[in-house]
Short mmCIF file of C-alpha atoms and ligand atoms in Angstrom, two decimals:
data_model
loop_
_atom_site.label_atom_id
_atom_site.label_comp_id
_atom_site.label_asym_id
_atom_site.label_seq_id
_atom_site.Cartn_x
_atom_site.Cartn_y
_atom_site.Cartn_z
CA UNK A 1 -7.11 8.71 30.15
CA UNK A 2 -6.70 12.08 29.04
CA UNK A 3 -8.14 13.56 25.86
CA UNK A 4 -4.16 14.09 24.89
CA UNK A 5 -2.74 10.63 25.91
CA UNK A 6 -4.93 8.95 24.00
CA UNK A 7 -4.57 10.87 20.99
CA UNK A 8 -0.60 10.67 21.46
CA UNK A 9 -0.98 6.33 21.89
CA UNK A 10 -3.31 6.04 18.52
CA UNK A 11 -0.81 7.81 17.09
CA UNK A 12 2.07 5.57 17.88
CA UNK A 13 -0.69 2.39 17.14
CA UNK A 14 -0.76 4.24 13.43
CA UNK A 15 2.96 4.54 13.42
CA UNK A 16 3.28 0.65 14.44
CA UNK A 17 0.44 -0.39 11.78
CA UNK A 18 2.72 1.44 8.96
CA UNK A 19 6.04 -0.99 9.49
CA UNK A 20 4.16 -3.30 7.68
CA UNK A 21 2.91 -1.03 5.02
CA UNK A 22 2.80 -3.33 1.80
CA UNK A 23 3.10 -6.48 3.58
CA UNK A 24 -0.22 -7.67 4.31
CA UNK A 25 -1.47 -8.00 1.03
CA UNK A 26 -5.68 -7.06 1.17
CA UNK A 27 -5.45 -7.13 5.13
CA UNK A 28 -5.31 -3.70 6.53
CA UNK A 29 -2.10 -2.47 8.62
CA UNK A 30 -2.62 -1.99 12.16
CA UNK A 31 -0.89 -1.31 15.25
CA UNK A 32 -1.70 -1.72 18.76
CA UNK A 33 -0.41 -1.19 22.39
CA UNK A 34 -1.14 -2.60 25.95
CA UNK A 35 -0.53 -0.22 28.91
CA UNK A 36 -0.87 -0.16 32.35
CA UNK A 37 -3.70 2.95 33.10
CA UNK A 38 -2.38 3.96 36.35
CA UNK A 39 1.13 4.43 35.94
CA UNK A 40 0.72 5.23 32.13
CA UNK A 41 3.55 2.74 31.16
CA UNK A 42 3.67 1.43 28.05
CA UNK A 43 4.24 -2.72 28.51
CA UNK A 44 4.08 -3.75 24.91
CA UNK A 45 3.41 -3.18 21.42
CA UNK A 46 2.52 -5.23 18.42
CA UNK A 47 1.38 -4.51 14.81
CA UNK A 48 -0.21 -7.10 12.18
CA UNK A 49 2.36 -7.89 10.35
CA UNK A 50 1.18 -10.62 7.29
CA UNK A 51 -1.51 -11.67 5.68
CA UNK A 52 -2.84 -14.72 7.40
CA UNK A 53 -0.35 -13.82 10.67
CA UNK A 54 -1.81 -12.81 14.24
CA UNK A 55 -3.59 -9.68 14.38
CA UNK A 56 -1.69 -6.87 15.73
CA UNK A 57 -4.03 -7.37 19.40
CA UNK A 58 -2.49 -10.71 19.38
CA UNK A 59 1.22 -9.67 19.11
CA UNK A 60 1.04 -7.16 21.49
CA UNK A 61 -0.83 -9.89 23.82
CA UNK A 62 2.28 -12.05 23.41
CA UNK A 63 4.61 -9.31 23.77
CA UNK A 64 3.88 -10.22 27.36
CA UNK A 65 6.14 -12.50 29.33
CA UNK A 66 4.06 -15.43 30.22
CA UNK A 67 3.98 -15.32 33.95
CA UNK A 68 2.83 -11.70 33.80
CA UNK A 69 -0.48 -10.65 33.71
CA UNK A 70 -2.38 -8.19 31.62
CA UNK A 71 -5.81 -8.22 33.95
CA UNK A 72 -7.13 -4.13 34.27
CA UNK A 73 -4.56 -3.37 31.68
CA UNK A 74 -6.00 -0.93 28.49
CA UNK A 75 -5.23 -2.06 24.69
CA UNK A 76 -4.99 0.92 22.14
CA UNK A 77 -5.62 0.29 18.91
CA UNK A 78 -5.74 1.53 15.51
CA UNK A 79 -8.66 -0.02 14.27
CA UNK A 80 -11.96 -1.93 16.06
CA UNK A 81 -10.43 -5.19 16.90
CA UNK A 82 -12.27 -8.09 15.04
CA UNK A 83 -14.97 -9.78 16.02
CA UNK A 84 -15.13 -12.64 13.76
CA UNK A 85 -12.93 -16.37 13.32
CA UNK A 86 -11.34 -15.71 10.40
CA UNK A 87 -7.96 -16.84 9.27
CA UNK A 88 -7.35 -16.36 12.92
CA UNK A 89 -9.61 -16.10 16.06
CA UNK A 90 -11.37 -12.90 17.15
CA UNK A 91 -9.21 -10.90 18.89
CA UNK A 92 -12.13 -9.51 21.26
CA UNK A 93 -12.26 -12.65 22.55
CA UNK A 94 -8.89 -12.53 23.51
CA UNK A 95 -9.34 -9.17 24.80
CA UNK A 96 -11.93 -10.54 27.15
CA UNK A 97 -10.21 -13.60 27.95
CA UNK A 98 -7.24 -11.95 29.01
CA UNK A 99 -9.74 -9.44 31.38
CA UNK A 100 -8.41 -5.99 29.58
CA UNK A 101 -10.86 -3.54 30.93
CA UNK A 102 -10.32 -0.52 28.82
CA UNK A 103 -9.81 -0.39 24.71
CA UNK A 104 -9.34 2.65 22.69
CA UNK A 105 -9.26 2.81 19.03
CA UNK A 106 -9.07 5.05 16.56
CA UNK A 107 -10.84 4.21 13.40
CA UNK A 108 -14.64 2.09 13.14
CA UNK A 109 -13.65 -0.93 10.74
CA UNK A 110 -15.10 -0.29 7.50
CA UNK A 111 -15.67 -4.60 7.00
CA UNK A 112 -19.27 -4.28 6.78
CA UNK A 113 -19.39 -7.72 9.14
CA UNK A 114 -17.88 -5.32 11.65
CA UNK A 115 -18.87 -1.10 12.03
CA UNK A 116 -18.27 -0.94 15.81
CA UNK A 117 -20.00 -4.40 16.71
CA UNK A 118 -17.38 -5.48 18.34
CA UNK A 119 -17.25 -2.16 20.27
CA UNK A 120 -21.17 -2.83 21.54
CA UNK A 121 -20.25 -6.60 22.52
CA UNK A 122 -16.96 -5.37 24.56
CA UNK A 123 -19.50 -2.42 26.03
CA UNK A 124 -21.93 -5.39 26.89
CA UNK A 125 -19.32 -7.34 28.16
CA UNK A 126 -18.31 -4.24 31.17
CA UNK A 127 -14.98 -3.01 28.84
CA UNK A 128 -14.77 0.61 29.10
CA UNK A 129 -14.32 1.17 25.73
CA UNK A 130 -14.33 5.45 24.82
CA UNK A 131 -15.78 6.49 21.20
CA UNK A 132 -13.29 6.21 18.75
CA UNK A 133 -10.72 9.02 17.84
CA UNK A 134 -11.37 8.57 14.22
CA UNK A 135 -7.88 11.10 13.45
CA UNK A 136 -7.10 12.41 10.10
CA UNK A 137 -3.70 10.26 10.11
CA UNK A 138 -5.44 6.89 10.98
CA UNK A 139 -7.50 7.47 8.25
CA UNK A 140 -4.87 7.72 5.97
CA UNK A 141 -3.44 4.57 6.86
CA UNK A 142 -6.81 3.04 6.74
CA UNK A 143 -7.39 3.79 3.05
CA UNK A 144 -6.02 1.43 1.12
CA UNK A 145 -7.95 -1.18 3.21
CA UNK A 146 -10.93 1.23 2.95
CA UNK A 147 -10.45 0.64 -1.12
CA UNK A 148 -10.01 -3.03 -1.09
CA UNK A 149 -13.10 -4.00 1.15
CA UNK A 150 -15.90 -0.97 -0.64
CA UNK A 151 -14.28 -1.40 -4.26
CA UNK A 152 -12.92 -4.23 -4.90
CA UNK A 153 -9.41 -3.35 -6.07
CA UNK A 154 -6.02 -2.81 -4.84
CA UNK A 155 -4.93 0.55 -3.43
CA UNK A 156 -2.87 2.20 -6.47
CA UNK A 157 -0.35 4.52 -6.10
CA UNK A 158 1.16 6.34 -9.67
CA UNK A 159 4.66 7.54 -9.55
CA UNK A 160 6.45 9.50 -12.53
CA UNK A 161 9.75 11.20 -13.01
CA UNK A 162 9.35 13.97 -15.52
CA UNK A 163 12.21 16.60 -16.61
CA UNK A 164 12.18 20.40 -15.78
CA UNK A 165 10.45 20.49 -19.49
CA UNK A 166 8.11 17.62 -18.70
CA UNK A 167 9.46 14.63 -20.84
CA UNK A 168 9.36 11.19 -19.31
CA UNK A 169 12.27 10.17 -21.55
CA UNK A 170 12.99 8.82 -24.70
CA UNK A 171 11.94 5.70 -27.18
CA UNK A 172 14.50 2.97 -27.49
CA UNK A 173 16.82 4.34 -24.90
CA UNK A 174 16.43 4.53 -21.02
CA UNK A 175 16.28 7.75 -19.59
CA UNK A 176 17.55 8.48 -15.91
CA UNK A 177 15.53 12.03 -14.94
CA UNK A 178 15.46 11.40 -10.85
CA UNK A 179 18.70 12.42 -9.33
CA UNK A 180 20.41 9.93 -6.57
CA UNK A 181 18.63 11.67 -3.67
CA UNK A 182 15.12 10.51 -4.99
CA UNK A 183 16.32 7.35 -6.53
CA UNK A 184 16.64 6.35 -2.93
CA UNK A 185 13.22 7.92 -1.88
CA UNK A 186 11.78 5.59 -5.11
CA UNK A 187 13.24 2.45 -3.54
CA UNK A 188 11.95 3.07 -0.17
CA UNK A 189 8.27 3.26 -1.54
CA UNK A 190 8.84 0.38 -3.39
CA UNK A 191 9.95 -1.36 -0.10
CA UNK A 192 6.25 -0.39 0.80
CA UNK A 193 4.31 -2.08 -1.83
CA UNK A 194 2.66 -5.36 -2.54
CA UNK A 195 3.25 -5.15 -6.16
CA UNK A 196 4.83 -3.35 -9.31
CA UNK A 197 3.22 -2.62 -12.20
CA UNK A 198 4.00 -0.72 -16.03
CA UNK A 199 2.88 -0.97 -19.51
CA UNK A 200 3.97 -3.16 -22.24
CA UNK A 201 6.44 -0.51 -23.92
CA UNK A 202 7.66 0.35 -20.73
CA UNK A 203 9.01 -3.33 -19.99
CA UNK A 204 10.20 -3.72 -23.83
CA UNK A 205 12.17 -0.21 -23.74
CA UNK A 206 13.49 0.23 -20.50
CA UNK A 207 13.98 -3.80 -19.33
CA UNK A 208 13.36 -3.16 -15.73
CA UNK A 209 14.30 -4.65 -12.65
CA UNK A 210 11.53 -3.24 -10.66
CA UNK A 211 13.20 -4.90 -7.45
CA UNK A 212 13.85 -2.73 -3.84
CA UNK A 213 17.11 -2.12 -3.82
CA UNK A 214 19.60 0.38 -1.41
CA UNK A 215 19.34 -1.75 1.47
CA UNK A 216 15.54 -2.47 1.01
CA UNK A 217 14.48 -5.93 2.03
CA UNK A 218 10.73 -6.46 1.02
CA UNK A 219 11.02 -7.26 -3.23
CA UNK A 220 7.22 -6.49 -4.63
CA UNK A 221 5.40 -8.59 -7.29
CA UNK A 222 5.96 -6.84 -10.28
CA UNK A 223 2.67 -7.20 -12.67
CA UNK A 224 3.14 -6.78 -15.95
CA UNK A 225 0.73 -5.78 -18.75
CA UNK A 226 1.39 -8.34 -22.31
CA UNK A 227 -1.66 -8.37 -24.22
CA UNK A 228 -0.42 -10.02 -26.87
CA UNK A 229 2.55 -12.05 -25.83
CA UNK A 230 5.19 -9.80 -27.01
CA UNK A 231 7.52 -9.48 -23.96
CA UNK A 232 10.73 -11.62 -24.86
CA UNK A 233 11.40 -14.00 -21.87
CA UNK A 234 15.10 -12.53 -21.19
CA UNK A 235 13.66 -9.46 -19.89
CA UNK A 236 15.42 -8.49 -16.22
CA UNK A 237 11.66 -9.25 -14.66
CA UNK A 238 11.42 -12.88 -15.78
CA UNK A 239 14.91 -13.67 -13.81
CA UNK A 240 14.18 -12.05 -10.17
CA UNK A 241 13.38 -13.95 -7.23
CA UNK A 242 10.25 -13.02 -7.17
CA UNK A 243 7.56 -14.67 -9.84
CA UNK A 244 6.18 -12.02 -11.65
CA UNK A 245 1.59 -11.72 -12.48
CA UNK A 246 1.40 -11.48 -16.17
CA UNK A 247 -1.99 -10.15 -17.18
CA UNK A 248 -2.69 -11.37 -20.70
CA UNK A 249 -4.76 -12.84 -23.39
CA UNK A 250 -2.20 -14.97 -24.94
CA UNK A 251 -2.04 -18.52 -23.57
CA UNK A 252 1.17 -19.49 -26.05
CA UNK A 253 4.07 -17.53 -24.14
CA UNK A 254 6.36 -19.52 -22.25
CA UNK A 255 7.95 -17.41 -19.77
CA UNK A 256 7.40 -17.73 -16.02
CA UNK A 257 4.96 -16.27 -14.04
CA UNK A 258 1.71 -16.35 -12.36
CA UNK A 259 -0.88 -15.94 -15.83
CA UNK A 260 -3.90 -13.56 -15.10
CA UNK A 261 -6.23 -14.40 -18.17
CA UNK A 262 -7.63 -10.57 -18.86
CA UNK A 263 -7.45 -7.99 -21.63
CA UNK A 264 -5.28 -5.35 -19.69
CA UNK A 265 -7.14 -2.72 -21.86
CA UNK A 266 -10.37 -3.44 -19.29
CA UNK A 267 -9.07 -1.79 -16.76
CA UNK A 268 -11.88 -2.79 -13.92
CA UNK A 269 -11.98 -6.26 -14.84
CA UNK A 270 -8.02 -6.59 -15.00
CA UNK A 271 -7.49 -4.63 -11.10
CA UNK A 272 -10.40 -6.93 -10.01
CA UNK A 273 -8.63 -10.40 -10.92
CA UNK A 274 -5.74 -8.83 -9.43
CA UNK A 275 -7.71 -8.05 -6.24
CA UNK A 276 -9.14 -11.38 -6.31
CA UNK A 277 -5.29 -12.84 -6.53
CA UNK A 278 -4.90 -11.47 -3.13
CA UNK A 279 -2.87 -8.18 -4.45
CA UNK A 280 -4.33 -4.99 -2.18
CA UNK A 281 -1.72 -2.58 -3.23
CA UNK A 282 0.29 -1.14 -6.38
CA UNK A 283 2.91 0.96 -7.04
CA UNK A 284 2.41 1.68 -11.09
CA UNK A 285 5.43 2.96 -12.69
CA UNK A 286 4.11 4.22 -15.86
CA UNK A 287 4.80 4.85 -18.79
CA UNK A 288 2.43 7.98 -20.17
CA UNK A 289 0.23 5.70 -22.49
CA UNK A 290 -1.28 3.32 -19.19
CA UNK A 291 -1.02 6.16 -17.25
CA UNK A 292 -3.54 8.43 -19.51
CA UNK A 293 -5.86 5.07 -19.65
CA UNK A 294 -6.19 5.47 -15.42
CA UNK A 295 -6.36 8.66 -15.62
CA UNK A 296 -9.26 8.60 -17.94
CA UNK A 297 -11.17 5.79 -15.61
CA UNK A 298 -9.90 7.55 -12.71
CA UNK A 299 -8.53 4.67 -11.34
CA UNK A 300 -5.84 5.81 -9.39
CA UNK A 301 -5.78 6.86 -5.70
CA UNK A 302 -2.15 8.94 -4.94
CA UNK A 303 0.17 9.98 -7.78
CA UNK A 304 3.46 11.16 -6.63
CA UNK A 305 4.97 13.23 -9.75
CA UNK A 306 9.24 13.87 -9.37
CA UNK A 307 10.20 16.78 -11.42
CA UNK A 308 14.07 17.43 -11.82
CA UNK A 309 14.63 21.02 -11.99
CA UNK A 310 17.92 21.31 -13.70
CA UNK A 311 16.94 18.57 -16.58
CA UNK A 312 15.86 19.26 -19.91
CA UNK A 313 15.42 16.86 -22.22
CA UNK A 314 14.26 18.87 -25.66
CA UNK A 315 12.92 15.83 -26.80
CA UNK A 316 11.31 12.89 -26.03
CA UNK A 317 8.08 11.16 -25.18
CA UNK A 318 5.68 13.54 -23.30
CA UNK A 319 4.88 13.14 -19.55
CA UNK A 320 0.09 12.50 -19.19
CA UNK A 321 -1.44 15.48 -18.75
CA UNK A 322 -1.60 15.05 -14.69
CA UNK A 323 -5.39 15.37 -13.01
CA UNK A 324 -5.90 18.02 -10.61
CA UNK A 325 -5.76 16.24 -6.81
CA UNK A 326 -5.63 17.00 -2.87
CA UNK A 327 -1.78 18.08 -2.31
CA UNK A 328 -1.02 15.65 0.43
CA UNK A 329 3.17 16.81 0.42
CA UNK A 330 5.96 18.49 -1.44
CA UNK A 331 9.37 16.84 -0.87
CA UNK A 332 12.40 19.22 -2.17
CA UNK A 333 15.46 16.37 -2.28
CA UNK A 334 18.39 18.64 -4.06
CA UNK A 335 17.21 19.13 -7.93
CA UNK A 336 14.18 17.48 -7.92
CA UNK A 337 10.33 18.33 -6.77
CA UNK A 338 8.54 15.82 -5.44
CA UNK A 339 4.45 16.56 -5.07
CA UNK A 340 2.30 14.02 -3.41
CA UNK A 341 -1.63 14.34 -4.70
CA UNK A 342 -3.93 12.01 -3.62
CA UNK A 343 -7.33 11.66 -5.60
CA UNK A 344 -10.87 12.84 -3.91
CA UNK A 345 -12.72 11.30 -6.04
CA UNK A 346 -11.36 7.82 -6.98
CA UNK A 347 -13.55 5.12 -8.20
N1 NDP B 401 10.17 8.84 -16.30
C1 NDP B 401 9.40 7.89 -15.83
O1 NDP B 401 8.99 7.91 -14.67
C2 NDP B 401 9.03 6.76 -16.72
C3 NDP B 401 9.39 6.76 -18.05
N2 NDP B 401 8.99 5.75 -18.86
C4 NDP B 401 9.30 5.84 -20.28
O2 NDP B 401 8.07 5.84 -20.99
C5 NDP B 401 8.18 5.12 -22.19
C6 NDP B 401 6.99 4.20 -22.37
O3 NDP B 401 5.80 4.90 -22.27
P1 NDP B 401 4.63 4.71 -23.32
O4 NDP B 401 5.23 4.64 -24.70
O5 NDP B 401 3.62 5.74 -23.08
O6 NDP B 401 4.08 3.26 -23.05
P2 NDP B 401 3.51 2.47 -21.77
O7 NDP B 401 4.61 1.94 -20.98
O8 NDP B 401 2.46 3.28 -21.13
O9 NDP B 401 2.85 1.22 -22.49
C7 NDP B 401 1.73 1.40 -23.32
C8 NDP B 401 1.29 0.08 -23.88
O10 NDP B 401 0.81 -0.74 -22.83
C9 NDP B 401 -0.21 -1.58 -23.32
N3 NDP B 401 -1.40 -1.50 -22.47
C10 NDP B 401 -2.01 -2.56 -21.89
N4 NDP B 401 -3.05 -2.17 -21.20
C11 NDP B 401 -3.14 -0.84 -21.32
C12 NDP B 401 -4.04 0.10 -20.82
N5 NDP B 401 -5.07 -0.23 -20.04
N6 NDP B 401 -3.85 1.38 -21.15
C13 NDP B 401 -2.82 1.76 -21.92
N7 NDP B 401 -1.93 0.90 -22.43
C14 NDP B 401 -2.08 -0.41 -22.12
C15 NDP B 401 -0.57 -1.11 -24.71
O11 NDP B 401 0.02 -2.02 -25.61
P3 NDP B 401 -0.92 -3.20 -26.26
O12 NDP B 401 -1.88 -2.48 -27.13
O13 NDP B 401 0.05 -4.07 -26.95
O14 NDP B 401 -1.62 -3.86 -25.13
C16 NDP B 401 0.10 0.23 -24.80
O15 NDP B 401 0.54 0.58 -26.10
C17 NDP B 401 9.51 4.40 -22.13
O16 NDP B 401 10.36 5.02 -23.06
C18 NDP B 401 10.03 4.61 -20.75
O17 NDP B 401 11.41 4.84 -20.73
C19 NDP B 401 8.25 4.72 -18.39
C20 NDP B 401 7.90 4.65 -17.07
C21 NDP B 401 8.24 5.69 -16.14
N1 AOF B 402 13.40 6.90 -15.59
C1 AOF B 402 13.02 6.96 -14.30
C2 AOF B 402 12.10 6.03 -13.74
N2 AOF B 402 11.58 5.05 -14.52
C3 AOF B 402 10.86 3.87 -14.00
O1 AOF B 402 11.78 2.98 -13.33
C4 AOF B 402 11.89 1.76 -14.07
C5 AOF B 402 13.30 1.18 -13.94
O2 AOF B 402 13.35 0.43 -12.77
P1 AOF B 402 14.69 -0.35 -12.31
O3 AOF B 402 15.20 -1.12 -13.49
O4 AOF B 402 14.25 -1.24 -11.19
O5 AOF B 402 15.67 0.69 -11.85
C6 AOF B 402 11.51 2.16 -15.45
O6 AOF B 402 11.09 1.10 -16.28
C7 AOF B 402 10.36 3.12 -15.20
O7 AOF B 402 9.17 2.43 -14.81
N3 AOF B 402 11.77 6.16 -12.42
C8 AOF B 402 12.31 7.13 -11.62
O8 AOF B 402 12.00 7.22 -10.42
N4 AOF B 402 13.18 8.01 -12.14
C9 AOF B 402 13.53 7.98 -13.44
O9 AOF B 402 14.36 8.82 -13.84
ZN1 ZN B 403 -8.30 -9.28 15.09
#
């Protein structure tokens, strides 16, 4: 296999691994691909694509019509296949069982049970398996995994809409400072997310729905911050289909939802729990009070930061003071700037 082929295949495994972006809870996304060496063709793909579900080996095995066979075939994929029964068996067993003679992957799994054993027992084995490609994008879609397994906390991503003279809107009233075009852009990230999270004042001023909407499917967990038990149990969140985490101190309320006994204030101990509730990923949605706390513990990982050009509010409360980051992408949708930072040196 060429140098190029290879390169071009991870990148499709990466592309596969990212349909289930948000949907696999503290499990990392992965894609993978079987194909026939000699005449190149690709004969099926497969990506993991829930917690607990097959691995994405496993659904590109079964992509396979039964009475064909996959013997001398290569599987690509985007991260060291496991090598341990968990929730499901080890997929290099199936790899073996099925007589695959070639794998390729692109990044080493970080699982410390892992770190290319299973690359040394498929090597032992007589699978021709090349170093892996470790590429910048596979990386990327590696992270949040990266952060669950090393610290012990979901994978947060910050998001803020701020006007051209950097107000995040106003108290008692709901501001809209995104324009239509971003709106959209908003819902599609929150398609990709496990979860939804803001601070108390947030969910008292603005009564969010914090659901996917515009033709988005996937509807994230929205967490919600109530030290005190002061959120009123007609707010929008408490009547979606989906139950919402309340992280709290106060065992009197009596709205519904999953109760996450922690002060919210402790930051580590509060995105631990959540970790430990199965929750690898969150989209926070501010306001500028939480967001200054994460900032401050640097406990953030991207922060995506809309800025509409055209809208000044005179007034209002004040968007954080944003840390500097790695510019990952500027997005230009009609009125509003959209930069994309992700954090070097998270905790
Ligand atoms: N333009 C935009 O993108 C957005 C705008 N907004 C606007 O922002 C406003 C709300 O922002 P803001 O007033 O700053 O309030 P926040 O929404 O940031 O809520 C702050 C409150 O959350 C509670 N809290 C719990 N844990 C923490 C923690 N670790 N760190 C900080 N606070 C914590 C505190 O209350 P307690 O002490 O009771 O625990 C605190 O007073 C609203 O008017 C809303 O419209 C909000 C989100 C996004
Ligand atoms: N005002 C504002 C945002 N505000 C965020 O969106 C929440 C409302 O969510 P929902 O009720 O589901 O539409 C709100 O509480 C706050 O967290 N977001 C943006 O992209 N652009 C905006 O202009
Ligand atoms: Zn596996």
């Amino acid at each position: 296999m060429t140098d190029q082929y290879r390169k071009t295949i991870l990148r499709r495994c990466n592309e596969l691994a990212l349909r289930a972006r948000g949907k696999t809870s503290t499990n990392p996304n992965v894609g993978a691909i079987i194909l026939n060496p000699t005449t190149r063709k690709i004969r099926s793909e497969g990506w993991h694509q829930s917690f607990g579900g097959p691995h994405a080996e496993i659904n590109a095995i079964q992509g396979i019509h039964k009475k064909e066979s996959i013997k001398g075939n290569t599987i690509a994929v985007s991260l060291e296949p496991c090598n341990h029964s968990g929730k499901t068996p080890a997929c290099t067993r199936a790899i073996l069982e099925n007589k695959i003679t070639q794998v390729v992957i692109d990044q080493v799994d970080p699982d410390p049970r892992m770190q290319s054993q299973s690359l040394e027992l498929l090597r032992k084995q007589g699978v021709d398996v090349s170093p892996p490609l470790s590429s910048p994008e596979g990386d990327i879609v590696l992270q949040p995994f990266r952060i669950n397994l090393l610290k012990k906390r979901p994978y947060i991503r910050l998001k803020m809409a701020i006007s051209a003279d950097r107000f995040i809107g106003r108290k008692n009233e709901q501001v809209k400072i995104s324009n239509a075009l971003s709106n959209r852009w908003v819902h599609r990230i929150r398609n990709e997310t496990q979860a939804i999270m803001a601070g108390t004042n947030t969910l008292l001023n603005d009564n969010p729905q914090f659901t996917s909407r515009y033709g988005n499917e996937h509807q994230p967990i929205p967490i919600l911050l109530d030290r005190n038990g002061v959120l009123p149990s007609h707010l929008r969140v408490f009547h979606n289909r989906t139950r919402p985490i309340v992280v709290t101190l106060n065992k009197e309320s009596d709205y519904p939802g999953t109760r996450v006994y922690k002060d919210p204030h402790d930051l580590s101990a509060t995105f631990q729990s959540l970790y430990q509730h199965n929750i690898g990923s969150i989209l926070i949605e501010g306001g500028s009070t939480f967001f200054t706390s994460l900032f401050k513990e640097n406990l953030w990982d991207e922060l995506m930061i809309i800025q509409n050009s055209t809208l000044n509010l005179g007034s209002g409360i004040l968007a954080p003071e944003f840390p500097a980051g790695e510019s990952v992408q500027d997005i230009k949708l009609g009125s509003d700037n959209i930069r994309c930072i992700k954090n070097s040196k998270c905790r």
